[in-house]
Amino acid sequence: MAVFKAPTALPGLAAATDSDLPNPPYTPTFNSLNLDYISSDQEMEPEIDEFYYMHPFDGFEKKSHFEKFVPTGGGASVPRAFSLFNDFTEFNTGTKDVPNIITGIDGHLFIGLDGLKAESNISLLVQTSEGSEKNADKDIPLLQWSYLRKHNDWAALPPLNILLDSSHSFTRSGAVQIAIPVDISSEGNTILSPKLLWLHVMAVESVSRSAAALPDLLNLRTQVIEASLRLDKGLEPIHLAAGQPASTISKLEISRSSVKKIEQPAPTFWGREAETAGLFFYQRISERLRHRDRAITAWDYEHLLLAKFADVATAKCINHTQYKIVPATELAPGFVTIAVIPDLRKRAGTSLDNPRFPKGDLDEIRDYLNLHANLFLNEPIGDHKFLQVVNPQYEHLKVDISVQFKPRLDKAFYKMKLSEDLRNFIAPWLGNPDAAPEFGRILRESAIERFVEDLHYIDFIQSIAIYKDGSLNPLPKIIRPDAAHGILTTVPQHTVTAL
């Protein structure tokens, strides 16, 4: 703000000269401008007045005050009210004559398809970022599919038209196969490009369901198939344990002119080496004779699961426990919870800081165990299921340490190195995929002190304190997980003070 002096003289002072005057005022500028107005109208002339909604993706929709619809119960048609601005949280998945407004929507995916024909099938590859869920403790939202008919008319896609969904509602990478309805059309469409045929996926939230439970979507491709390896030609299955990396397969064994290109966008999965007549054979037979293909004891649940799913490194069955309610409790009679840890050697895309299974994999494991468990576990009460498969509860430890480095060392560099060494000590699987996370593992402050003192660049430790999950109170000398499915892990950065 500028203050301009008036060229007047105060009593006892000389009058200001031209040289004492400030510069003339400049033209002001502003960064933003907000305008508001109120408009009212009693009647619109249908031949003169026109009203349009601007849509994303360069689309538009013409609106008229005289649009009418017939109520569901029948009767005379009545005018349909509309707002000045389009509300995309109220998406119409019904017909133009029977509006179907759904609230609580947080997420839309529009899929435009070129060269698609009605009454054909299309396969979509859904690639997600494993471990990218913002709130993995919530249930996933309901996904509702719709398709665009002529003249901007959205219609719900019948559930029977979804022929396959190995992505388990976009919770993991997988294929979605859809039977395209006969009345899908681009005729007269203005809200989206009329050059394409359109599908729409909508995430509907509730109190217990959140779009934050879904992983990030990396890619969406068409013309996808799942291929299986056949070992009938003397092939050496040396890659089955670890899987083939992405882009390994690039062509057909017998080329076809109708197929222009072959791509393998993701590593292979579900591979397992052939069983030999040795230790593994006798182990499997012994386990089969013990549990008899039925899940009764905790041991039965764990070994049935491990025998079926090769990418599970560790499973822990916890009886009378319910973690999917608020508050969670380990005193829930009738409930069975299985916590699982992924095998980091077989899941290249898993986050190393907090290794987790996607929701779709957890559901698949639960469905398999339900086939072998007590029938009482198969009867849910509302949204609560008696048999639950969950990820571990990762409890993050932060070390606040003051140390003296050896002479003539770069303090800035070794502060970062000490922080990284502490991360690898608290969570050994970060630097060694063979060292899987462990349930019930405890840490002692004295063990961390000894580890730091043995580092070649450390002279001595002045002080050390350990905190958990952002708490301001230091932990005791012996640190244990708070829950039966808890695992101690590390924060991304520790606090290191150089003396």
Short mmCIF file of C-alpha atoms in Angstrom, two decimals:
data_model
loop_
_atom_site.label_atom_id
_atom_site.label_comp_id
_atom_site.label_asym_id
_atom_site.label_seq_id
_atom_site.Cartn_x
_atom_site.Cartn_y
_atom_site.Cartn_z
CA MET A 1 0.00 0.00 0.00
CA ALA A 2 1.37 3.46 -0.98
CA VAL A 3 0.83 6.64 1.08
CA PHE A 4 0.89 9.97 -0.82
CA LYS A 5 1.65 13.19 1.02
CA ALA A 6 -0.37 16.33 0.36
CA PRO A 7 1.68 19.43 -0.63
CA THR A 8 0.63 21.43 2.43
CA ALA A 9 2.70 23.10 5.11
CA LEU A 10 2.30 22.47 8.80
CA PRO A 11 2.74 25.31 11.27
CA GLY A 12 6.41 26.00 11.81
CA LEU A 13 7.52 23.95 8.76
CA ALA A 14 8.37 25.01 5.22
CA ALA A 15 6.04 24.00 2.40
CA ALA A 16 7.05 20.94 0.38
CA THR A 17 8.71 21.58 -2.96
CA ASP A 18 8.16 19.63 -6.19
CA SER A 19 11.28 17.58 -5.54
CA ASP A 20 9.83 16.40 -2.20
CA LEU A 21 6.63 15.06 -3.71
CA PRO A 22 6.27 11.29 -4.26
CA ASN A 23 5.91 9.69 -7.65
CA PRO A 24 2.45 9.85 -9.23
CA PRO A 25 0.21 6.82 -8.57
CA TYR A 26 0.56 3.81 -10.90
CA THR A 27 -2.13 1.75 -12.51
CA PRO A 28 -3.05 -1.04 -10.05
CA THR A 29 -3.11 -4.71 -11.09
CA PHE A 30 -4.75 -7.79 -9.55
CA ASN A 31 -4.21 -11.53 -9.66
CA SER A 32 -7.81 -12.68 -9.68
CA LEU A 33 -11.28 -11.30 -10.14
CA ASN A 34 -14.50 -12.81 -8.81
CA LEU A 35 -17.89 -11.83 -10.14
CA ASP A 36 -21.27 -12.88 -8.86
CA TYR A 37 -24.77 -12.26 -10.09
CA ILE A 38 -28.35 -13.33 -9.58
CA SER A 39 -30.63 -13.97 -12.52
CA SER A 40 -34.25 -15.02 -12.62
CA ASP A 41 -36.58 -15.99 -15.42
CA GLN A 42 -40.25 -16.81 -15.44
CA GLU A 43 -40.48 -18.41 -18.85
CA MET A 44 -38.25 -19.58 -21.68
CA GLU A 45 -39.27 -19.49 -25.29
CA PRO A 46 -38.51 -22.93 -26.73
CA GLU A 47 -37.82 -21.55 -30.19
CA ILE A 48 -35.61 -18.70 -29.00
CA ASP A 49 -33.96 -19.43 -25.64
CA GLU A 50 -31.44 -22.26 -25.45
CA PHE A 51 -29.42 -23.48 -22.48
CA TYR A 52 -26.27 -25.64 -22.65
CA TYR A 53 -24.13 -27.54 -20.15
CA MET A 54 -20.43 -27.62 -20.92
CA HIS A 55 -19.00 -31.09 -20.27
CA PRO A 56 -15.42 -32.31 -19.86
CA PHE A 57 -13.62 -33.59 -22.95
CA ASP A 58 -15.03 -30.74 -25.12
CA GLY A 59 -18.60 -31.98 -24.87
CA PHE A 60 -21.85 -30.12 -24.35
CA GLU A 61 -25.48 -30.91 -23.61
CA LYS A 62 -28.51 -28.86 -24.61
CA LYS A 63 -31.06 -28.31 -21.86
CA SER A 64 -34.62 -27.06 -22.12
CA HIS A 65 -36.99 -25.95 -19.39
CA PHE A 66 -39.70 -27.79 -21.29
CA GLU A 67 -38.11 -31.25 -20.99
CA LYS A 68 -40.65 -33.52 -19.36
CA PHE A 69 -40.77 -37.03 -18.01
CA VAL A 70 -43.44 -39.42 -16.81
CA PRO A 71 -43.14 -40.39 -13.13
CA THR A 72 -42.42 -44.02 -12.30
CA GLY A 73 -45.94 -44.54 -10.97
CA GLY A 74 -47.47 -43.18 -14.17
CA GLY A 75 -49.67 -40.14 -14.57
CA ALA A 76 -49.28 -36.86 -16.37
CA SER A 77 -45.85 -35.70 -17.46
CA VAL A 78 -44.26 -32.95 -15.40
CA PRO A 79 -41.38 -30.56 -16.14
CA ARG A 80 -37.92 -31.70 -15.16
CA ALA A 81 -36.00 -29.16 -13.10
CA PHE A 82 -32.32 -28.55 -13.75
CA SER A 83 -29.64 -26.43 -12.10
CA LEU A 84 -27.60 -23.62 -13.58
CA PHE A 85 -24.44 -25.74 -13.44
CA ASN A 86 -24.24 -29.45 -14.12
CA ASP A 87 -23.70 -31.56 -10.99
CA PHE A 88 -21.54 -34.53 -11.96
CA THR A 89 -21.98 -36.09 -8.51
CA GLU A 90 -25.58 -36.78 -9.52
CA PHE A 91 -25.15 -39.07 -12.48
CA ASN A 92 -28.18 -40.39 -14.34
CA THR A 93 -27.84 -44.10 -15.02
CA GLY A 94 -31.51 -44.57 -15.77
CA THR A 95 -33.34 -43.47 -18.87
CA LYS A 96 -34.42 -40.03 -19.97
CA ASP A 97 -37.98 -40.79 -18.87
CA VAL A 98 -37.11 -42.33 -15.51
CA PRO A 99 -34.30 -40.42 -13.78
CA ASN A 100 -32.16 -42.45 -11.40
CA ILE A 101 -30.14 -40.03 -9.28
CA ILE A 102 -27.43 -41.66 -7.14
CA THR A 103 -25.54 -39.67 -4.53
CA GLY A 104 -22.27 -40.44 -2.76
CA ILE A 105 -20.26 -40.82 -5.97
CA ASP A 106 -16.53 -40.20 -5.96
CA GLY A 107 -14.98 -41.40 -9.17
CA HIS A 108 -15.82 -41.67 -12.85
CA LEU A 109 -14.00 -43.54 -15.60
CA PHE A 110 -15.04 -42.94 -19.21
CA ILE A 111 -13.82 -45.46 -21.78
CA GLY A 112 -14.05 -44.48 -25.45
CA LEU A 113 -13.74 -47.33 -27.95
CA ASP A 114 -13.03 -47.05 -31.67
CA GLY A 115 -14.04 -49.74 -34.14
CA LEU A 116 -16.34 -51.43 -31.65
CA LYS A 117 -19.47 -53.17 -32.90
CA ALA A 118 -22.72 -53.75 -31.03
CA GLU A 119 -23.38 -57.29 -29.75
CA SER A 120 -19.66 -58.09 -29.72
CA ASN A 121 -17.40 -58.90 -26.77
CA ILE A 122 -14.46 -56.78 -25.71
CA SER A 123 -11.67 -57.66 -23.29
CA LEU A 124 -10.00 -54.91 -21.27
CA LEU A 125 -6.69 -55.23 -19.42
CA VAL A 126 -6.80 -53.28 -16.16
CA GLN A 127 -3.31 -52.52 -14.81
CA THR A 128 -3.12 -51.09 -11.30
CA SER A 129 -0.30 -49.89 -9.07
CA GLU A 130 -0.02 -52.45 -6.29
CA GLY A 131 0.12 -50.93 -2.83
CA SER A 132 -1.02 -47.45 -3.95
CA GLU A 133 -4.31 -47.50 -2.00
CA LYS A 134 -4.81 -44.31 0.00
CA ASN A 135 -6.91 -46.07 2.65
CA ALA A 136 -6.49 -49.83 2.43
CA ASP A 137 -8.51 -50.42 5.61
CA LYS A 138 -11.77 -49.30 3.98
CA ASP A 139 -13.99 -51.52 1.85
CA ILE A 140 -13.95 -50.84 -1.89
CA PRO A 141 -16.84 -48.83 -3.41
CA LEU A 142 -19.51 -50.42 -5.54
CA LEU A 143 -18.68 -50.12 -9.24
CA GLN A 144 -21.62 -49.46 -11.56
CA TRP A 145 -21.17 -49.83 -15.32
CA SER A 146 -23.19 -47.97 -17.92
CA TYR A 147 -23.03 -47.33 -21.65
CA LEU A 148 -23.99 -44.41 -23.88
CA ARG A 149 -26.92 -44.78 -26.22
CA LYS A 150 -27.97 -42.32 -28.89
CA HIS A 151 -28.87 -38.73 -28.03
CA ASN A 152 -26.77 -38.55 -24.84
CA ASP A 153 -28.74 -41.28 -23.09
CA TRP A 154 -26.83 -43.29 -20.48
CA ALA A 155 -28.17 -46.74 -19.59
CA ALA A 156 -27.08 -49.16 -16.88
CA LEU A 157 -25.07 -52.13 -18.13
CA PRO A 158 -26.79 -55.37 -17.03
CA PRO A 159 -24.62 -57.39 -14.61
CA LEU A 160 -24.87 -60.43 -16.89
CA ASN A 161 -23.03 -58.44 -19.59
CA ILE A 162 -19.87 -58.51 -17.47
CA LEU A 163 -18.65 -61.93 -18.52
CA LEU A 164 -15.33 -61.90 -16.63
CA ASP A 165 -13.71 -59.70 -14.03
CA SER A 166 -10.40 -61.09 -12.80
CA SER A 167 -9.50 -57.59 -11.57
CA HIS A 168 -12.07 -58.03 -8.76
CA SER A 169 -13.66 -54.61 -9.30
CA PHE A 170 -10.40 -52.82 -10.21
CA THR A 171 -8.67 -53.86 -6.98
CA ARG A 172 -5.79 -55.54 -8.82
CA SER A 173 -4.46 -56.03 -12.33
CA GLY A 174 -6.65 -58.33 -14.37
CA ALA A 175 -8.98 -58.72 -17.33
CA VAL A 176 -12.55 -57.47 -17.71
CA GLN A 177 -14.62 -58.99 -20.51
CA ILE A 178 -17.86 -57.24 -21.48
CA ALA A 179 -20.69 -58.17 -23.84
CA ILE A 180 -21.58 -54.94 -25.65
CA PRO A 181 -25.35 -54.22 -25.72
CA VAL A 182 -27.16 -53.99 -29.03
CA ASP A 183 -28.37 -50.42 -28.46
CA ILE A 184 -25.00 -48.80 -27.80
CA SER A 185 -24.67 -45.89 -30.22
CA SER A 186 -22.89 -42.64 -30.97
CA GLU A 187 -25.79 -41.14 -32.94
CA GLY A 188 -26.63 -37.61 -31.82
CA ASN A 189 -24.18 -37.67 -28.92
CA THR A 190 -22.64 -34.35 -27.91
CA ILE A 191 -21.47 -34.87 -24.32
CA LEU A 192 -18.61 -37.10 -25.54
CA SER A 193 -16.94 -37.59 -28.90
CA PRO A 194 -19.46 -39.01 -31.42
CA LYS A 195 -16.57 -40.78 -33.18
CA LEU A 196 -16.35 -43.34 -30.35
CA LEU A 197 -18.63 -45.68 -28.46
CA TRP A 198 -18.56 -45.07 -24.72
CA LEU A 199 -18.57 -47.10 -21.52
CA HIS A 200 -18.66 -45.56 -18.07
CA VAL A 201 -17.61 -46.88 -14.65
CA MET A 202 -18.84 -45.11 -11.53
CA ALA A 203 -17.60 -45.62 -7.95
CA VAL A 204 -20.42 -45.36 -5.41
CA GLU A 205 -19.29 -44.73 -1.84
CA SER A 206 -21.01 -45.28 1.50
CA VAL A 207 -20.06 -45.02 5.16
CA SER A 208 -17.86 -48.13 5.04
CA ARG A 209 -16.91 -47.98 1.34
CA SER A 210 -14.42 -45.50 -0.05
CA ALA A 211 -12.77 -44.89 -3.41
CA ALA A 212 -9.53 -44.44 -1.46
CA ALA A 213 -9.46 -48.23 -1.04
CA LEU A 214 -8.88 -48.65 -4.78
CA PRO A 215 -5.32 -48.64 -6.18
CA ASP A 216 -4.17 -46.17 -8.81
CA LEU A 217 -5.01 -47.11 -12.39
CA LEU A 218 -1.83 -47.33 -14.48
CA ASN A 219 -3.12 -48.45 -17.85
CA LEU A 220 -6.18 -49.69 -19.70
CA ARG A 221 -5.79 -51.77 -22.87
CA THR A 222 -8.06 -53.68 -25.20
CA GLN A 223 -7.70 -57.08 -26.91
CA VAL A 224 -6.28 -58.94 -23.92
CA ILE A 225 -6.10 -62.69 -23.38
CA GLU A 226 -4.55 -64.89 -20.71
CA ALA A 227 -2.04 -67.44 -22.01
CA SER A 228 -0.87 -70.56 -20.16
CA LEU A 229 2.47 -72.32 -20.62
CA ARG A 230 2.32 -75.92 -21.85
CA LEU A 231 5.27 -78.14 -20.96
CA ASP A 232 4.67 -80.88 -23.50
CA LYS A 233 7.58 -80.08 -25.80
CA GLY A 234 10.56 -80.69 -23.57
CA LEU A 235 10.80 -77.09 -22.31
CA GLU A 236 12.91 -76.40 -19.25
CA PRO A 237 10.65 -74.52 -16.80
CA ILE A 238 13.52 -72.63 -15.19
CA HIS A 239 11.51 -69.41 -14.96
CA LEU A 240 8.42 -70.76 -13.20
CA ALA A 241 9.48 -69.86 -9.66
CA ALA A 242 10.35 -66.22 -10.37
CA GLY A 243 8.17 -65.65 -13.46
CA GLN A 244 8.94 -64.19 -16.86
CA PRO A 245 9.55 -60.41 -16.88
CA ALA A 246 7.30 -58.11 -18.86
CA SER A 247 7.95 -57.79 -22.62
CA THR A 248 9.52 -61.27 -22.79
CA ILE A 249 6.84 -62.60 -25.16
CA SER A 250 6.73 -60.60 -28.39
CA LYS A 251 5.36 -62.91 -31.10
CA LEU A 252 3.19 -65.93 -31.77
CA GLU A 253 4.65 -69.39 -32.22
CA ILE A 254 2.73 -69.63 -35.50
CA SER A 255 2.30 -66.17 -36.98
CA ARG A 256 -1.10 -64.99 -38.18
CA SER A 257 -1.66 -62.12 -40.58
CA SER A 258 -4.74 -60.97 -38.63
CA VAL A 259 -2.61 -60.32 -35.52
CA LYS A 260 -0.46 -57.24 -36.04
CA LYS A 261 1.41 -57.15 -32.74
CA ILE A 262 1.91 -59.16 -29.54
CA GLU A 263 2.73 -57.45 -26.24
CA GLN A 264 3.30 -58.76 -22.73
CA PRO A 265 2.67 -55.73 -20.50
CA ALA A 266 3.14 -57.49 -17.14
CA PRO A 267 5.23 -60.33 -15.66
CA THR A 268 3.82 -63.85 -15.65
CA PHE A 269 2.04 -65.10 -12.55
CA TRP A 270 0.85 -68.27 -10.76
CA GLY A 271 3.92 -70.19 -11.87
CA ARG A 272 5.10 -73.15 -9.83
CA GLU A 273 7.89 -75.63 -10.44
CA ALA A 274 7.07 -79.28 -11.06
CA GLU A 275 6.93 -81.41 -7.95
CA THR A 276 9.73 -83.94 -7.58
CA ALA A 277 9.58 -87.25 -5.75
CA GLY A 278 11.43 -85.98 -2.73
CA LEU A 279 10.98 -83.71 0.26
CA PHE A 280 8.22 -81.53 -1.26
CA PHE A 281 6.20 -84.56 -2.34
CA TYR A 282 6.28 -86.14 1.12
CA GLN A 283 5.55 -82.79 2.75
CA ARG A 284 2.44 -82.23 0.62
CA ILE A 285 1.16 -85.77 1.18
CA SER A 286 1.74 -85.52 4.94
CA GLU A 287 -0.10 -82.21 5.13
CA ARG A 288 -2.97 -83.59 3.07
CA LEU A 289 -3.35 -86.57 5.39
CA ARG A 290 -3.33 -84.29 8.41
CA HIS A 291 -5.92 -81.67 7.40
CA ARG A 292 -7.89 -83.97 5.02
CA ASP A 293 -8.74 -81.00 2.80
CA ARG A 294 -10.76 -79.40 5.60
CA ALA A 295 -10.00 -76.21 7.54
CA ILE A 296 -10.68 -76.88 11.22
CA THR A 297 -7.60 -75.85 13.19
CA ALA A 298 -5.42 -72.79 12.65
CA TRP A 299 -2.74 -75.08 11.20
CA ASP A 300 -5.24 -76.34 8.61
CA TYR A 301 -6.10 -72.83 7.41
CA GLU A 302 -2.46 -71.83 7.08
CA HIS A 303 -1.26 -74.91 5.19
CA LEU A 304 -4.26 -75.13 2.86
CA LEU A 305 -3.59 -71.53 1.90
CA LEU A 306 0.17 -71.93 1.45
CA ALA A 307 -0.27 -75.03 -0.70
CA LYS A 308 -2.69 -73.26 -3.05
CA PHE A 309 -1.16 -69.78 -3.41
CA ALA A 310 2.52 -69.83 -4.30
CA ASP A 311 2.94 -66.06 -3.92
CA VAL A 312 2.05 -66.12 -0.20
CA ALA A 313 5.22 -66.19 1.90
CA THR A 314 3.65 -66.35 5.36
CA ALA A 315 0.14 -66.95 6.70
CA LYS A 316 -1.07 -66.58 10.28
CA CYS A 317 -4.49 -67.76 11.44
CA ILE A 318 -5.91 -65.80 14.40
CA ASN A 319 -9.07 -67.15 16.00
CA HIS A 320 -11.90 -65.14 17.64
CA THR A 321 -10.60 -61.95 16.01
CA GLN A 322 -12.36 -59.26 13.96
CA TYR A 323 -10.22 -56.51 12.43
CA LYS A 324 -12.76 -55.09 9.96
CA ILE A 325 -14.97 -53.32 12.46
CA VAL A 326 -14.43 -50.11 14.40
CA PRO A 327 -12.95 -50.57 16.90
CA ALA A 328 -11.13 -53.78 15.95
CA THR A 329 -11.18 -56.49 18.57
CA GLU A 330 -9.36 -59.73 19.27
CA LEU A 331 -12.31 -60.96 21.34
CA ALA A 332 -14.89 -61.85 18.66
CA PRO A 333 -16.23 -65.40 19.11
CA GLY A 334 -17.05 -67.16 15.86
CA PHE A 335 -14.71 -65.07 13.70
CA VAL A 336 -11.55 -66.34 12.01
CA THR A 337 -8.93 -63.99 10.58
CA ILE A 338 -5.98 -64.98 8.40
CA ALA A 339 -3.18 -62.45 7.90
CA VAL A 340 -0.98 -63.01 4.85
CA ILE A 341 2.38 -61.63 3.70
CA PRO A 342 3.30 -61.63 -0.03
CA ASP A 343 6.44 -63.32 -1.32
CA LEU A 344 8.59 -60.38 -2.43
CA ARG A 345 10.57 -62.59 -4.81
CA LYS A 346 7.46 -63.36 -6.85
CA ARG A 347 5.68 -60.00 -6.70
CA ALA A 348 7.97 -57.46 -8.31
CA GLY A 349 5.48 -54.58 -8.09
CA THR A 350 4.84 -54.85 -4.35
CA SER A 351 5.75 -51.88 -2.17
CA LEU A 352 8.72 -52.94 -0.04
CA ASP A 353 7.99 -50.55 2.82
CA ASN A 354 4.54 -52.07 3.45
CA PRO A 355 4.15 -55.32 1.48
CA ARG A 356 0.44 -55.93 0.92
CA PHE A 357 -1.90 -57.97 -1.22
CA PRO A 358 -4.52 -56.15 -3.30
CA LYS A 359 -8.14 -56.44 -2.17
CA GLY A 360 -8.88 -58.75 -5.08
CA ASP A 361 -6.22 -61.25 -4.00
CA LEU A 362 -7.50 -61.22 -0.42
CA ASP A 363 -11.03 -61.93 -1.65
CA GLU A 364 -9.76 -64.79 -3.83
CA ILE A 365 -7.95 -66.36 -0.87
CA ARG A 366 -11.04 -65.99 1.33
CA ASP A 367 -13.30 -67.57 -1.31
CA TYR A 368 -10.93 -70.55 -1.58
CA LEU A 369 -10.79 -71.09 2.17
CA ASN A 370 -14.57 -70.82 2.44
CA LEU A 371 -14.82 -73.94 0.28
CA HIS A 372 -12.91 -75.92 2.91
CA ALA A 373 -14.10 -74.23 6.11
CA ASN A 374 -17.02 -74.74 8.46
CA LEU A 375 -20.38 -73.86 6.89
CA PHE A 376 -21.10 -71.38 9.68
CA LEU A 377 -18.27 -69.18 8.38
CA ASN A 378 -20.01 -68.86 5.00
CA GLU A 379 -23.05 -67.01 6.37
CA PRO A 380 -22.23 -63.28 6.70
CA ILE A 381 -24.12 -60.91 8.98
CA GLY A 382 -24.68 -57.79 6.92
CA ASP A 383 -21.30 -56.59 5.68
CA HIS A 384 -19.45 -58.61 8.34
CA LYS A 385 -17.98 -61.94 7.24
CA PHE A 386 -16.96 -64.53 9.81
CA LEU A 387 -13.92 -65.54 7.73
CA GLN A 388 -11.60 -62.65 6.91
CA VAL A 389 -8.30 -62.48 5.08
CA VAL A 390 -6.35 -59.31 5.82
CA ASN A 391 -2.98 -57.69 5.25
CA PRO A 392 -0.60 -57.21 8.18
CA GLN A 393 -0.77 -54.14 10.36
CA TYR A 394 2.54 -52.39 9.76
CA GLU A 395 3.75 -50.41 12.77
CA HIS A 396 6.37 -47.83 11.80
CA LEU A 397 9.37 -47.21 14.03
CA LYS A 398 11.38 -44.00 13.94
CA VAL A 399 14.84 -43.75 15.53
CA ASP A 400 16.07 -40.41 16.91
CA ILE A 401 19.81 -40.83 17.45
CA SER A 402 22.80 -38.58 18.18
CA VAL A 403 26.19 -39.96 17.15
CA GLN A 404 29.80 -38.99 16.72
CA PHE A 405 31.23 -39.99 13.34
CA LYS A 406 34.83 -41.02 12.81
CA PRO A 407 37.20 -38.10 12.05
CA ARG A 408 37.45 -36.61 8.55
CA LEU A 409 34.15 -38.09 7.34
CA ASP A 410 31.50 -36.24 5.39
CA LYS A 411 28.78 -35.75 8.00
CA ALA A 412 26.00 -34.96 5.51
CA PHE A 413 26.66 -38.14 3.54
CA TYR A 414 26.98 -40.44 6.55
CA LYS A 415 23.85 -39.04 8.18
CA MET A 416 21.90 -40.25 5.14
CA LYS A 417 23.80 -43.55 5.14
CA LEU A 418 23.08 -44.18 8.82
CA SER A 419 19.39 -43.50 8.23
CA GLU A 420 19.36 -46.00 5.34
CA ASP A 421 21.30 -48.59 7.38
CA LEU A 422 18.75 -48.24 10.19
CA ARG A 423 15.95 -48.79 7.69
CA ASN A 424 17.54 -52.02 6.46
CA PHE A 425 18.16 -53.23 10.02
CA ILE A 426 14.59 -52.63 11.21
CA ALA A 427 13.08 -53.94 7.95
CA PRO A 428 15.61 -56.46 6.55
CA TRP A 429 13.43 -57.26 3.51
CA LEU A 430 14.17 -53.81 2.05
CA GLY A 431 17.65 -54.90 0.99
CA ASN A 432 17.11 -58.66 0.85
CA PRO A 433 13.91 -60.07 -0.72
CA ASP A 434 14.68 -63.47 0.85
CA ALA A 435 14.18 -61.96 4.31
CA ALA A 436 10.39 -61.81 4.50
CA PRO A 437 8.55 -59.78 7.17
CA GLU A 438 7.76 -61.74 10.33
CA PHE A 439 4.70 -61.75 12.58
CA GLY A 440 5.44 -61.26 16.27
CA ARG A 441 9.02 -60.08 15.72
CA ILE A 442 10.31 -57.96 18.60
CA LEU A 443 13.11 -55.40 18.60
CA ARG A 444 15.33 -54.36 21.49
CA GLU A 445 16.81 -50.92 21.81
CA SER A 446 20.10 -52.54 22.85
CA ALA A 447 20.20 -54.49 19.56
CA ILE A 448 19.82 -51.27 17.57
CA GLU A 449 22.55 -49.62 19.66
CA ARG A 450 24.95 -52.51 19.08
CA PHE A 451 24.21 -52.49 15.34
CA VAL A 452 25.02 -48.77 15.11
CA GLU A 453 28.16 -49.06 17.23
CA ASP A 454 29.51 -51.82 14.96
CA LEU A 455 29.25 -49.62 11.85
CA HIS A 456 32.71 -48.68 10.61
CA TYR A 457 31.95 -44.96 10.41
CA ILE A 458 30.54 -44.55 13.96
CA ASP A 459 32.74 -43.39 16.85
CA PHE A 460 30.16 -43.46 19.66
CA ILE A 461 26.46 -42.94 20.42
CA GLN A 462 25.42 -40.10 22.70
CA SER A 463 21.65 -40.72 22.88
CA ILE A 464 18.92 -42.79 21.24
CA ALA A 465 15.12 -42.82 21.37
CA ILE A 466 12.60 -44.85 19.38
CA TYR A 467 9.06 -43.75 18.51
CA LYS A 468 6.14 -45.56 16.86
CA ASP A 469 3.63 -44.23 14.31
CA GLY A 470 4.22 -40.56 15.05
CA SER A 471 3.90 -40.86 18.83
CA LEU A 472 5.74 -38.26 20.94
CA ASN A 473 6.45 -40.73 23.75
CA PRO A 474 9.58 -42.92 23.46
CA LEU A 475 9.05 -46.67 23.39
CA PRO A 476 10.30 -49.05 26.09
CA LYS A 477 13.54 -50.99 25.76
CA ILE A 478 11.71 -54.00 24.28
CA ILE A 479 9.39 -53.18 21.37
CA ARG A 480 6.54 -55.50 20.44
CA PRO A 481 3.74 -55.20 17.86
CA ASP A 482 0.43 -53.94 19.24
CA ALA A 483 -1.71 -56.53 17.42
CA ALA A 484 -1.49 -60.24 16.65
CA HIS A 485 -1.17 -59.42 12.94
CA GLY A 486 1.26 -56.55 13.56
CA ILE A 487 4.70 -56.26 11.97
CA LEU A 488 7.39 -53.79 13.00
CA THR A 489 8.72 -51.80 10.06
CA THR A 490 10.56 -48.56 9.42
CA VAL A 491 9.74 -45.00 8.49
CA PRO A 492 11.18 -43.57 5.24
CA GLN A 493 13.64 -41.32 7.12
CA HIS A 494 15.18 -41.46 10.60
CA THR A 495 16.44 -38.48 12.60
CA VAL A 496 20.23 -38.47 12.84
CA THR A 497 22.13 -35.75 14.71
CA ALA A 498 25.89 -35.48 14.15
CA LEU A 499 27.94 -34.20 17.10
#
